[in-house]
Short mmCIF file of C-alpha atoms and ligand atoms in Angstrom, two decimals:
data_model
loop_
_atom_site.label_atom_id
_atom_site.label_comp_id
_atom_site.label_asym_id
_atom_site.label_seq_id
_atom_site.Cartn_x
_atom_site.Cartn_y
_atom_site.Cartn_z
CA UNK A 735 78.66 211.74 79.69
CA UNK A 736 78.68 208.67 81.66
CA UNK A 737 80.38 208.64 84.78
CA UNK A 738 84.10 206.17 84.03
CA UNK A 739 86.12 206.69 86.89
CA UNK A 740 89.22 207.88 85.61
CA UNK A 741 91.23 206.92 89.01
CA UNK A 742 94.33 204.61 88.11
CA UNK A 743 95.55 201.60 89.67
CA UNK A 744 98.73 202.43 90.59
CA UNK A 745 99.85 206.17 92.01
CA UNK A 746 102.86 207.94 93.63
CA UNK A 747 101.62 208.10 97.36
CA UNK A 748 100.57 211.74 97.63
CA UNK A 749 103.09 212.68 100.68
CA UNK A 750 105.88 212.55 97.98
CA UNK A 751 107.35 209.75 99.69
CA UNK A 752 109.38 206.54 98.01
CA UNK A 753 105.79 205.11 97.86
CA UNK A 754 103.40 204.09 95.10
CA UNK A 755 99.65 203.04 95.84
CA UNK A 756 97.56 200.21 94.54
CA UNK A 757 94.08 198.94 94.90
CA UNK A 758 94.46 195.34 96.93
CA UNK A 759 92.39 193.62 93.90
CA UNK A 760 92.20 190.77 96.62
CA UNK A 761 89.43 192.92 98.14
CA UNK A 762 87.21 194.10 95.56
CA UNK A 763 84.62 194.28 94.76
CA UNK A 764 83.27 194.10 98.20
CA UNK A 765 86.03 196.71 99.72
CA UNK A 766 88.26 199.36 98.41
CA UNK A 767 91.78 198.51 100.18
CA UNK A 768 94.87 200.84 99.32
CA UNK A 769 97.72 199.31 99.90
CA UNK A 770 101.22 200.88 99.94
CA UNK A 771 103.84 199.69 98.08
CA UNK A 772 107.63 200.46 99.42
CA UNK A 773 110.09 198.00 99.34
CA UNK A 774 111.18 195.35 97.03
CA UNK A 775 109.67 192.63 99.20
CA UNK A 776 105.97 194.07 99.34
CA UNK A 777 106.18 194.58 95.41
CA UNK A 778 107.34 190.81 94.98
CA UNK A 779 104.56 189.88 97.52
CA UNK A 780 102.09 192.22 95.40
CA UNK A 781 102.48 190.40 92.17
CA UNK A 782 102.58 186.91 93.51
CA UNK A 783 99.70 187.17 95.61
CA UNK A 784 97.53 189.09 93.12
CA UNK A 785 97.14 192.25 95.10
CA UNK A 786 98.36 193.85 91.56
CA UNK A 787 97.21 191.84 88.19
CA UNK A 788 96.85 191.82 84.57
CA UNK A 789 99.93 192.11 82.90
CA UNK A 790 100.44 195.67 82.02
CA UNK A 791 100.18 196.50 85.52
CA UNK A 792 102.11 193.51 86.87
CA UNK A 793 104.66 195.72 84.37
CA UNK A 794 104.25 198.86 86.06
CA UNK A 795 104.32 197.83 88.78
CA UNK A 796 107.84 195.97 88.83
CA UNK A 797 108.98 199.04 87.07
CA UNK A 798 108.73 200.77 90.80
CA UNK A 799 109.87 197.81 92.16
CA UNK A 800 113.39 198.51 90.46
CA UNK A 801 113.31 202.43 92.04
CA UNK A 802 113.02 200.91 95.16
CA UNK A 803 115.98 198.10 94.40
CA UNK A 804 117.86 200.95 93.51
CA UNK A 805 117.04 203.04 96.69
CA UNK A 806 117.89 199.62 99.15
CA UNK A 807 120.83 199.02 97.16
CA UNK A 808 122.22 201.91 97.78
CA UNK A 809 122.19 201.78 101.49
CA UNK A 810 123.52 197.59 100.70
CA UNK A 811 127.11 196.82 101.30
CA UNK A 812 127.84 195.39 97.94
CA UNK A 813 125.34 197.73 95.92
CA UNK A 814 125.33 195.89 92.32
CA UNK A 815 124.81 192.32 93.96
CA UNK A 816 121.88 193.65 96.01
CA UNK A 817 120.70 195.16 92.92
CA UNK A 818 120.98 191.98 90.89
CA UNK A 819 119.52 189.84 93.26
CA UNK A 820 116.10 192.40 93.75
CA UNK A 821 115.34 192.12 90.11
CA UNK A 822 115.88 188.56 90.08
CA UNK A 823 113.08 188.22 92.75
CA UNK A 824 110.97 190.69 91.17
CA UNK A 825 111.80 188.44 87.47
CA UNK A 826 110.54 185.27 89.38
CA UNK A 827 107.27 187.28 90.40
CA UNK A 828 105.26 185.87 87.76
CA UNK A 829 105.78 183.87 85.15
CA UNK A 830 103.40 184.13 82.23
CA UNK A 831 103.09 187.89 81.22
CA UNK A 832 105.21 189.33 79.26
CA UNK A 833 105.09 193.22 80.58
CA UNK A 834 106.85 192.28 83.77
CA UNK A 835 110.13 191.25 81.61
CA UNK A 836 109.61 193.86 78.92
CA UNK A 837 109.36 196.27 82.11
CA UNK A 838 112.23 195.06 84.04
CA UNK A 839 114.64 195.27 80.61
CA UNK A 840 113.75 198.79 79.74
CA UNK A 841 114.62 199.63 83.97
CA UNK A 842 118.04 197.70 83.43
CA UNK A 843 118.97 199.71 80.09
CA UNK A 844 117.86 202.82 81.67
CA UNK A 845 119.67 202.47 85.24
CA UNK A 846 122.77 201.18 83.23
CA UNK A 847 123.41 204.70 82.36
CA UNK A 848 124.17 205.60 85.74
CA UNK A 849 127.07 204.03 88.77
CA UNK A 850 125.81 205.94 90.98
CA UNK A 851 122.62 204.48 93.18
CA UNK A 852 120.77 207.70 94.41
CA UNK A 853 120.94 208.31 90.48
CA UNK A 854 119.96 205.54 89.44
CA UNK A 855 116.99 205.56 91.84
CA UNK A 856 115.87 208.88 90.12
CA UNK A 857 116.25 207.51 86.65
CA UNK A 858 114.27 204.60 87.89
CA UNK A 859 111.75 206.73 89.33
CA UNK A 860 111.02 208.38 85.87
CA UNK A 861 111.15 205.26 84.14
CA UNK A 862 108.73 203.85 86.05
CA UNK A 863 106.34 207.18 85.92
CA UNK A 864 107.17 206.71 81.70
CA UNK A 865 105.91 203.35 81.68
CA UNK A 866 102.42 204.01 83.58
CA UNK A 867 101.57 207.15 81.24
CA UNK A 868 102.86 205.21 77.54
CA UNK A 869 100.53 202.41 79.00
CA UNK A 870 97.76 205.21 79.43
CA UNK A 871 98.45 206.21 76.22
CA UNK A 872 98.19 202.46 74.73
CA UNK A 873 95.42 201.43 75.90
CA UNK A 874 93.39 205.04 74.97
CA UNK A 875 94.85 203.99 71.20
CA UNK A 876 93.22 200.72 71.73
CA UNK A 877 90.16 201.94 72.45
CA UNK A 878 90.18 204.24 69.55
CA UNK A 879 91.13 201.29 66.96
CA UNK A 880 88.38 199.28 68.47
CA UNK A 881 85.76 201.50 68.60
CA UNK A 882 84.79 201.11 64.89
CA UNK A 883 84.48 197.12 65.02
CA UNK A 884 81.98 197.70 67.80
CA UNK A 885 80.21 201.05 65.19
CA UNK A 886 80.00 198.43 62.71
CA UNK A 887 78.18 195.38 64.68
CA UNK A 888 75.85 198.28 66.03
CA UNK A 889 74.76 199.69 62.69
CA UNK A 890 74.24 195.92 61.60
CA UNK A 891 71.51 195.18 63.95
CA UNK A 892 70.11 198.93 63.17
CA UNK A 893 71.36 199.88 67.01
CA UNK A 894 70.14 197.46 68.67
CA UNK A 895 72.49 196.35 71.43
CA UNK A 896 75.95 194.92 70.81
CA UNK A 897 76.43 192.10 72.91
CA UNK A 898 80.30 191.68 73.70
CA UNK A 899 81.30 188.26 75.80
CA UNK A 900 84.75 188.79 77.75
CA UNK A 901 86.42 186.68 80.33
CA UNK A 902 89.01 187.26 82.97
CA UNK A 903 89.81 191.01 83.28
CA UNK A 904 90.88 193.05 80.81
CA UNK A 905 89.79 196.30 82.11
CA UNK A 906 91.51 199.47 83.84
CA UNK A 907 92.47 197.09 86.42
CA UNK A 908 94.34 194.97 84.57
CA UNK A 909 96.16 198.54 83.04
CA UNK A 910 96.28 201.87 84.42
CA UNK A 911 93.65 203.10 83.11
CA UNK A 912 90.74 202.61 79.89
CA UNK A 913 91.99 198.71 79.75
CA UNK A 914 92.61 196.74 76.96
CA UNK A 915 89.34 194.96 76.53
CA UNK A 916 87.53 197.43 78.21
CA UNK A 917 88.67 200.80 76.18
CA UNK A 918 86.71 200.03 72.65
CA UNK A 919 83.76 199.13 75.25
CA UNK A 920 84.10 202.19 77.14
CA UNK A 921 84.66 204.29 73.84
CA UNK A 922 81.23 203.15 72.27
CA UNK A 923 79.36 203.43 75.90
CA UNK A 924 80.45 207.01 75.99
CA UNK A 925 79.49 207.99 72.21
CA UNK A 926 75.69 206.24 73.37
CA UNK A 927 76.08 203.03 71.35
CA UNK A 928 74.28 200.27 73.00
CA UNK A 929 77.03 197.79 74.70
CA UNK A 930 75.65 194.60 77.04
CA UNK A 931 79.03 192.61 78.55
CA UNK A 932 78.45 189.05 79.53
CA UNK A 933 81.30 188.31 82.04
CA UNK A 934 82.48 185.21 82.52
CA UNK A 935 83.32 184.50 86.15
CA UNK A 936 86.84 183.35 85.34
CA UNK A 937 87.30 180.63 88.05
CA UNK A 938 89.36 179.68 90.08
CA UNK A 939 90.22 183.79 91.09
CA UNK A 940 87.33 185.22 89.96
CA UNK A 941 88.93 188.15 88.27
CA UNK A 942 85.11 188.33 86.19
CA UNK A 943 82.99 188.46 88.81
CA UNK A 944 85.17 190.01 90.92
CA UNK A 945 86.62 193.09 88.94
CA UNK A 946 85.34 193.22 85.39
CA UNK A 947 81.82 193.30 86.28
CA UNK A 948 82.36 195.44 89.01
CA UNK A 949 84.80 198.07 86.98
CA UNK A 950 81.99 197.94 84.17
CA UNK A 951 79.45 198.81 86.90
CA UNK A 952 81.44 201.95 88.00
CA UNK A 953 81.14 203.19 84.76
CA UNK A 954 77.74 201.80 84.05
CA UNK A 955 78.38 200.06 81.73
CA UNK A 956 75.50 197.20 81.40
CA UNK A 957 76.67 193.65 82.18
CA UNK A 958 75.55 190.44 83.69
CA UNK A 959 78.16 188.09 84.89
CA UNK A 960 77.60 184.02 83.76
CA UNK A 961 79.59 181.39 85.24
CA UNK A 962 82.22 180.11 82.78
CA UNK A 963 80.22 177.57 80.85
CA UNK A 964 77.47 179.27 79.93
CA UNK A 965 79.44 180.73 76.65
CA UNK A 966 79.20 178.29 74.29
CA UNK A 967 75.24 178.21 75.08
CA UNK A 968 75.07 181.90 74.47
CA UNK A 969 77.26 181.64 71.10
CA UNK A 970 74.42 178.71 69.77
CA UNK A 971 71.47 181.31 70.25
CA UNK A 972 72.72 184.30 69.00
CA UNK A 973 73.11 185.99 72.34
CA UNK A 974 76.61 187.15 71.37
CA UNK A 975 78.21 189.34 68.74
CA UNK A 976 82.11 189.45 69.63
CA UNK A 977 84.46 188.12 71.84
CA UNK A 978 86.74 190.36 73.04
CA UNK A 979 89.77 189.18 75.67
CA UNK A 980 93.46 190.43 76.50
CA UNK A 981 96.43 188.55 76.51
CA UNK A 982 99.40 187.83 79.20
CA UNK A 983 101.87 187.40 76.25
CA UNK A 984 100.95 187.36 72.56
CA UNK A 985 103.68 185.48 70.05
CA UNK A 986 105.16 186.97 66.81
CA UNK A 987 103.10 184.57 64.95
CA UNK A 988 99.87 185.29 66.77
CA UNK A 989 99.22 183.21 69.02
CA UNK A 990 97.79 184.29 72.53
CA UNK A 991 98.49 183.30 75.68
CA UNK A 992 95.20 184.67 78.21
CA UNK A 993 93.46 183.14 81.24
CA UNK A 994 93.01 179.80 81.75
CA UNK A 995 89.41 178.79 79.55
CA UNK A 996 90.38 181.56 77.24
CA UNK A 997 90.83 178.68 74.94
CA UNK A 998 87.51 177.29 74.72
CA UNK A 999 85.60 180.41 74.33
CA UNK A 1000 87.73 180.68 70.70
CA UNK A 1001 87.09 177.48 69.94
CA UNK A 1002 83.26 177.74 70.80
CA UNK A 1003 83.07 181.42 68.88
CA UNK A 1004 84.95 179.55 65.91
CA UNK A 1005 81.84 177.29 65.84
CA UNK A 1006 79.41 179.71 65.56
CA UNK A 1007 80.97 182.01 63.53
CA UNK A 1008 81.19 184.89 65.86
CA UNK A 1009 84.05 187.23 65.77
CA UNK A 1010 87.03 186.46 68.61
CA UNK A 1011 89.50 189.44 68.71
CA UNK A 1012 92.31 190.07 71.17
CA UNK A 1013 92.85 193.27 72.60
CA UNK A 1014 96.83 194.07 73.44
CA UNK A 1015 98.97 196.89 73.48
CA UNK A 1016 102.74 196.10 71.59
CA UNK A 1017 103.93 195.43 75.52
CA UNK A 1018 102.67 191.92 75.61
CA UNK A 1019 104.06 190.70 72.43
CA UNK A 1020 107.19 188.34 72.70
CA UNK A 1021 108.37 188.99 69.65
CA UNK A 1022 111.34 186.02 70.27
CA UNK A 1023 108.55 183.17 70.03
CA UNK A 1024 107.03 181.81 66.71
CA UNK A 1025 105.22 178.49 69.15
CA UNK A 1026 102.59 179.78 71.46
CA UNK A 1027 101.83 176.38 72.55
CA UNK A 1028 105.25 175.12 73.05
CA UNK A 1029 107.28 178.18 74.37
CA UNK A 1030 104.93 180.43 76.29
CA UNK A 1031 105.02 179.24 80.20
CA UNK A 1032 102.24 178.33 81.59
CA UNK A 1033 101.60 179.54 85.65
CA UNK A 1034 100.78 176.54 87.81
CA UNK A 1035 99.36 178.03 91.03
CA UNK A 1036 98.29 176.46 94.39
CA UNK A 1037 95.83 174.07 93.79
CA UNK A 1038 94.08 175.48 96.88
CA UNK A 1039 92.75 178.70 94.75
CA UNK A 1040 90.49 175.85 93.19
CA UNK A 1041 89.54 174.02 96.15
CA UNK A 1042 88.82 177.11 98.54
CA UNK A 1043 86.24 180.51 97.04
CA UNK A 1044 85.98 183.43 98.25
CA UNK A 1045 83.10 185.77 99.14
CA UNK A 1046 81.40 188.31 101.58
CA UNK A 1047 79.60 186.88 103.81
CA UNK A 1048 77.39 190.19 104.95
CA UNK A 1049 80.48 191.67 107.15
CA UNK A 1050 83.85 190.81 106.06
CA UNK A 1051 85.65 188.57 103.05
CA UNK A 1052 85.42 184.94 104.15
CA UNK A 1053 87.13 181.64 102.51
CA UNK A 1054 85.22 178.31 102.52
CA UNK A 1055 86.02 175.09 101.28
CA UNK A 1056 84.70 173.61 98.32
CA UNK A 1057 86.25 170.36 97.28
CA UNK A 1058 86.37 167.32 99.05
CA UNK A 1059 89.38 168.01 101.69
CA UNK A 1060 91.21 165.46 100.50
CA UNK A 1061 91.12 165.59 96.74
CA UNK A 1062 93.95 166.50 94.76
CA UNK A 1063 92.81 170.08 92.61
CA UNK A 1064 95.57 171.85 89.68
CA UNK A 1065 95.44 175.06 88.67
CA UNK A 1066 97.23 176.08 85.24
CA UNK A 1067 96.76 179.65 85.11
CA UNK A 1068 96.65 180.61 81.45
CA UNK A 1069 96.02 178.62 77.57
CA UNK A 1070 97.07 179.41 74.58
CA UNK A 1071 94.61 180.30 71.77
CA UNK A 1072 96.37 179.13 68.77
CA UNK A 1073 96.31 182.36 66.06
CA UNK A 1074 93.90 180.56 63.36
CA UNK A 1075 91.32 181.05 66.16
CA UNK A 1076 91.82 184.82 66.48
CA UNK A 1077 89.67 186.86 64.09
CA UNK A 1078 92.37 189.75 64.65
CA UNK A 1079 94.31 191.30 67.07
CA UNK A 1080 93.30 195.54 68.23
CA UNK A 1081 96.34 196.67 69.05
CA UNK A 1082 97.82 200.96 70.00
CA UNK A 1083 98.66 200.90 66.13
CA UNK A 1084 95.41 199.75 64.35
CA UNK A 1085 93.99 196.04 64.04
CA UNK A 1086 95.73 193.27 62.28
CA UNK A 1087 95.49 189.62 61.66
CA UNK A 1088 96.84 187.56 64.26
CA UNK A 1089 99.54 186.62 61.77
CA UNK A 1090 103.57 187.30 61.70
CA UNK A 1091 102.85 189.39 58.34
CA UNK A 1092 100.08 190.98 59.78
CA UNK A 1093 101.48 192.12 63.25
CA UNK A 1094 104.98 192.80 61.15
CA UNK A 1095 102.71 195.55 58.97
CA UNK A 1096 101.73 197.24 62.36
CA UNK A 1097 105.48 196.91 64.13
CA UNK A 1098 107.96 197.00 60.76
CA UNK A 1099 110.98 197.61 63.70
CA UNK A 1100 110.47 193.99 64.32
CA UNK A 1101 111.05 191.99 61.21
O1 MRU B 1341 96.13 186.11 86.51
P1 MRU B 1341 95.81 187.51 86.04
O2 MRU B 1341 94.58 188.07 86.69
O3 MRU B 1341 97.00 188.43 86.16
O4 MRU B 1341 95.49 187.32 84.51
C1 MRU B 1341 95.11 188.45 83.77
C2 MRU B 1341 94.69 188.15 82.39
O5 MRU B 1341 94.69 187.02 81.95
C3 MRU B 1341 94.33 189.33 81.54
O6 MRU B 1341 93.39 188.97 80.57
C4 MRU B 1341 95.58 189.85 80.81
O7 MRU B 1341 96.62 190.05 81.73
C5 MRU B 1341 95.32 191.11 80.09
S1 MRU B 1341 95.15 192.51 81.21
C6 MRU B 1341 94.93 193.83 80.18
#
């Protein structure tokens, strides 16, 4: 058995209080920071600043961001304005992945059924607890639809080692727990198949680097982490056998919005004729956009993400310059992969193509 932690992300503080925990993923891998989540305010602050990241937990954890609107409101003097305004702020967190809306609409509908605050809170409460186990759930189905794709390329090279390329983080820290990406690739680890994960460093925050490659080392998974060109180079000589990445919002028609680079890595598997599949639960599809491209929004962070790094410098996390101080640096946060790049979509409900026919045959309620 290997040794997958199977801590989660996010966790009601164990005093009972009104108090979730998170891992600050600002810190890792170089320190394990709990942070404690309690008010609206330090859950907006937790999403913006990345302290919490990768959508189905930027879901999550709004979702306890509306138990604690509903607890503040309550002591507010106009209750339903305070209310209002708290999941506005938590709405204008983030704007790319979809799981923060999806979880802040299923809070409102629930809540709705209730005038009363201190019920409301509790409904809240147990939405919020609902949301983190489906998501559990999800991403364990994932894993399970996956696992065969991964079977397959392992037979085909007589079990010889699969190598899987991945960039950004897709992994239990990007979920609650298993991950997207990371569930068929823990699956096959555990039933012995031979897995090798080249992680892509995912500049400018380093979520590759940082948390993929240091999630797959807690489970031992084997890795090696490249810096974010060294793909394509890999694809040309045969050093990779899939692509596997998650998505922040995935369209009805199949096309995926992911981290920023995301983009090139299809194009460059598209070359070489590798396969490039997208790992989501149903929570990340927008089902109200057909134009990936057009309608998904793009985050545009501070520029100084790209012209300052991060690292440990032997005693503590230090930030240096890297750019010249005066130039001018952007930073668009995610790209769309248009759908005829995706070689199909893994999703709770089986593996389609990345096509509206295709993702309508897994999710009929949709059409
Ligand atoms: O900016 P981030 O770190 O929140 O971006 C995360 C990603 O792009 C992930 O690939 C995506 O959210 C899927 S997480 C299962």
């Amino acid at each position: 058995m290997s040794s997958i932690s199977t801590k989660r992300t996010i966790w009601p503080h164990p005093d009972g209080s009104a108090c979730v925990q998170v891992l600050d993923q600002r810190c890792l891998p170089h320190e394990v920071v709990v942070q404690d989540l309690r008010t609206v305010t330090e859950v907006v602050y937790a999403i913006k600043e990345m302290v919490v990241r990768g959508a189905p937990l930027i879901g999550a954890t709004a979702a306890y961001g509306v138990y604690f609107a509903c607890l503040e409101a309550a002591q507010a003097t106009d209750p339903n304005a305070y209310l209002t305004n708290a999941i506005e702020q938590l709405r204008e967190s983030r704007p790319t992945a979809i799981n923060l809306f999806w979880a802040l609409e299923r809070q409102e509908k629930a809540i709705a059924a209730s005038a009363d605050f201190a019920e409301k809170a509790t409904i809240a409460l147990a939405t919020a607890h609902q949301i983190v186990e489906e998501d559990v759930e999800l991403c364990r189905m994932i894993g399970v639809h996956g696992l065969p794709i991964i079977e397959q390329l392992s037979a085909a090279k007589h079990g010889e080692t699969v190598h899987i390329l991945t960039h950004c983080n897709a992994g239990r820290l990007g979920c609650i727990e298993w991950g997207t990406i990371a569930s068929p690739i823990y699956q096959a680890h555990q039933k012995g198949i031979k897995v090798h994960v080249w992680v892509d460093e995912t500049r400018p925050r380093n979520q590759g680097s940082n948390l993929t490659a240091w999630e797959l080392g807690q489970a031992g998974v084997p890795h090696t982490v490249i810096v974010d060109n060294t793909g394509g180079h890999l694809m040309q000589h045969g050093m990779v056998d899939m692509v596997i990445v998650g998505t922040d919002r995935t369209t009805r028609t199949g096309d995926v919005a992911n981290k920023i680079g995301t983009y090139l890595k299809a194009l460059a598997a598209k070359d070489n004729n590798i396969p490039f599949y997208v790992a989501l639960p149903s929570t990340t599809i927008d089902w109200t956009l057909r134009d990936g491209l057009r309608e998904i929004p793009i985050e545009e962070r501070s520029p100084d993400e790209v012209r300052y790094i991060s690292g440990w410098d032997g005693e503590k996390i230090q930030k240096v310059l890297l750019t010249p101080a005066d130039s001018p640096a952007a930073n668009y946060g995610f790209d769309v992969t248009p759908a005829r790049l995706v070689t199909a979509l893994i999703t709770e409900r089986g593996i389609c193509p990345a096509t509206e026919s295709g993702m309508l045959s897994l999710f009929p309620e949709f059409k």
